[in-house]
mmCIF file of C-alpha atoms in Angstrom:
data_model
loop_
_atom_site.group_PDB
_atom_site.id
_atom_site.type_symbol
_atom_site.label_atom_id
_atom_site.label_comp_id
_atom_site.label_asym_id
_atom_site.label_seq_id
_atom_site.Cartn_x
_atom_site.Cartn_y
_atom_site.Cartn_z
ATOM 1 C CA LYS G 1 -69.586 7.325 -11.358
ATOM 2 C CA TYR G 2 -67.663 4.005 -11.513
ATOM 3 C CA ARG G 3 -67.487 3.846 -7.713
ATOM 4 C CA GLU G 4 -71.261 4.300 -7.525
ATOM 5 C CA VAL G 5 -71.792 1.566 -10.107
ATOM 6 C CA LYS G 6 -69.362 -0.758 -8.333
ATOM 7 C CA ALA G 7 -70.941 -0.071 -4.940
ATOM 8 C CA ALA G 8 -74.362 -0.880 -6.370
ATOM 9 C CA LYS G 9 -72.895 -4.125 -7.758
ATOM 10 C CA LYS G 10 -73.881 -3.141 -11.294
ATOM 11 C CA THR G 11 -70.462 -3.582 -12.885
ATOM 12 C CA GLU G 12 -70.042 -6.111 -15.649
ATOM 13 C CA GLY G 13 -66.356 -6.861 -15.340
ATOM 14 C CA LEU G 14 -63.650 -6.888 -17.972
ATOM 15 C CA HIS G 15 -64.815 -10.133 -19.517
ATOM 16 C CA ARG G 16 -68.255 -8.838 -20.551
ATOM 17 C CA LEU G 17 -66.919 -5.452 -21.553
ATOM 18 C CA LEU G 18 -64.382 -7.081 -23.856
ATOM 19 C CA LYS G 19 -67.037 -9.259 -25.423
ATOM 20 C CA LEU G 20 -69.073 -6.115 -26.130
ATOM 21 C CA GLU G 21 -72.243 -7.848 -25.041
ATOM 22 C CA LEU G 22 -75.120 -5.444 -25.118
ATOM 23 C CA ASP G 23 -78.522 -6.990 -24.867
ATOM 24 C CA ALA G 24 -81.627 -5.482 -26.419
ATOM 25 C CA ASP G 25 -83.172 -5.290 -22.967
ATOM 26 C CA ASP G 26 -80.238 -3.422 -21.403
ATOM 27 C CA SER G 27 -81.645 -0.280 -19.864
ATOM 28 C CA THR G 28 -80.261 3.189 -20.330
ATOM 29 C CA GLU G 29 -79.015 2.916 -16.755
ATOM 30 C CA ALA G 30 -77.197 -0.347 -17.534
ATOM 31 C CA ILE G 31 -75.612 1.139 -20.642
ATOM 32 C CA GLY G 32 -74.554 4.204 -18.638
ATOM 33 C CA ALA G 33 -73.000 1.908 -16.036
ATOM 34 C CA MET G 34 -71.087 0.053 -18.752
ATOM 35 C CA TYR G 35 -69.855 3.380 -20.123
ATOM 36 C CA ALA G 36 -68.588 4.436 -16.684
ATOM 37 C CA GLU G 37 -66.907 1.090 -16.229
ATOM 38 C CA SER G 38 -65.347 1.271 -19.705
ATOM 39 C CA TRP G 39 -63.947 4.699 -18.918
ATOM 40 C CA ALA G 40 -62.491 3.409 -15.649
ATOM 41 C CA VAL G 41 -60.909 0.420 -17.417
ATOM 42 C CA PHE G 42 -59.311 2.631 -20.057
ATOM 43 C CA ALA G 43 -57.974 5.112 -17.492
ATOM 44 C CA PHE G 44 -56.560 2.248 -15.409
ATOM 45 C CA LEU G 45 -54.892 0.584 -18.395
ATOM 46 C CA PHE G 46 -53.530 3.913 -19.618
ATOM 47 C CA HIS G 47 -51.944 4.678 -16.239
ATOM 48 C CA ARG G 48 -50.814 1.194 -15.209
ATOM 49 C CA HIS G 49 -50.340 -0.827 -18.423
ATOM 50 C CA ALA G 50 -49.590 1.846 -21.029
ATOM 51 C CA GLU G 51 -47.235 -0.171 -23.231
ATOM 52 C CA GLU G 52 -49.555 -3.170 -23.352
ATOM 53 C CA LEU G 53 -52.551 -0.918 -24.026
ATOM 54 C CA SER G 54 -50.692 0.833 -26.836
ATOM 55 C CA ALA G 55 -49.791 -2.480 -28.481
ATOM 56 C CA TYR G 56 -53.388 -3.706 -28.141
ATOM 57 C CA LEU G 57 -54.865 -0.516 -29.608
ATOM 58 C CA THR G 58 -52.383 -0.638 -32.489
ATOM 59 C CA HIS G 59 -53.451 -4.217 -33.142
ATOM 60 C CA LEU G 60 -57.122 -3.198 -33.163
ATOM 61 C CA ALA G 61 -56.438 -0.330 -35.537
ATOM 62 C CA ASN G 62 -54.531 -2.550 -37.943
ATOM 63 C CA ARG G 63 -56.651 -5.681 -37.971
ATOM 64 C CA GLY G 64 -59.691 -4.246 -39.709
ATOM 65 C CA PRO G 65 -63.168 -5.695 -39.536
ATOM 66 C CA PRO G 66 -63.637 -9.468 -39.522
ATOM 67 C CA ALA G 67 -64.485 -11.194 -42.787
ATOM 68 C CA GLU G 68 -68.132 -12.033 -43.380
ATOM 69 C CA GLY G 69 -69.126 -14.901 -41.106
ATOM 70 C CA GLU G 70 -65.898 -14.658 -39.108
ATOM 71 C CA THR G 71 -66.076 -14.112 -35.369
ATOM 72 C CA VAL G 72 -63.331 -12.677 -33.219
ATOM 73 C CA ASP G 73 -62.822 -13.774 -29.632
ATOM 74 C CA GLU G 74 -62.159 -10.343 -28.160
ATOM 75 C CA VAL G 75 -61.245 -11.724 -24.747
ATOM 76 C CA THR G 76 -58.501 -13.906 -26.230
ATOM 77 C CA ALA G 77 -57.310 -11.075 -28.487
ATOM 78 C CA PHE G 78 -57.059 -8.751 -25.469
ATOM 79 C CA ALA G 79 -55.266 -11.359 -23.349
ATOM 80 C CA GLU G 80 -52.570 -11.784 -25.990
ATOM 81 C CA PHE G 81 -51.331 -8.255 -25.286
ATOM 82 C CA PHE G 82 -51.449 -8.237 -21.483
ATOM 83 C CA ASP G 83 -49.098 -10.223 -19.277
ATOM 84 C CA THR G 84 -51.563 -10.124 -16.399
ATOM 85 C CA PRO G 85 -54.593 -12.475 -16.545
ATOM 86 C CA ILE G 86 -57.965 -10.756 -16.873
ATOM 87 C CA LEU G 87 -59.117 -11.728 -13.368
ATOM 88 C CA GLU G 88 -55.959 -10.193 -11.907
ATOM 89 C CA LEU G 89 -56.429 -7.074 -14.025
ATOM 90 C CA GLN G 90 -59.945 -6.781 -12.590
ATOM 91 C CA LYS G 91 -58.510 -6.886 -9.042
ATOM 92 C CA GLU G 92 -55.881 -4.287 -9.972
ATOM 93 C CA LEU G 93 -58.603 -2.112 -11.521
ATOM 94 C CA ASP G 94 -60.719 -2.250 -8.385
ATOM 95 C CA ALA G 95 -57.700 -1.334 -6.215
ATOM 96 C CA TYR G 96 -56.742 1.480 -8.595
ATOM 97 C CA ILE G 97 -60.210 3.002 -8.525
ATOM 98 C CA ALA G 98 -60.440 2.624 -4.749
ATOM 99 C CA GLY G 99 -57.204 4.613 -4.442
ATOM 100 C CA LEU G 100 -58.379 7.576 -6.531
ATOM 101 C CA GLU G 101 -59.499 10.697 -4.742
#
């Protein structure tokens, strides 16, 4: 499914996925595309950046919800746990998916 979404140029990229930006006017198709892309990102990180992913998920589990009125910059929080910049991770993701059978 991710390859179809990518080929149709309907992917959002890591940046938007991390920001969890869903708009009220996002269609069911757009949400389905984001789900496919999210699955691909997780599979990629699990197979290629397992230690960093584990540390990030542990951080998420331990941090709890933000205080009332507090906002969390999810992109910055994610980047703190990965040595590779997000744009490079996106390139690695695309290459990883392209190499799957």
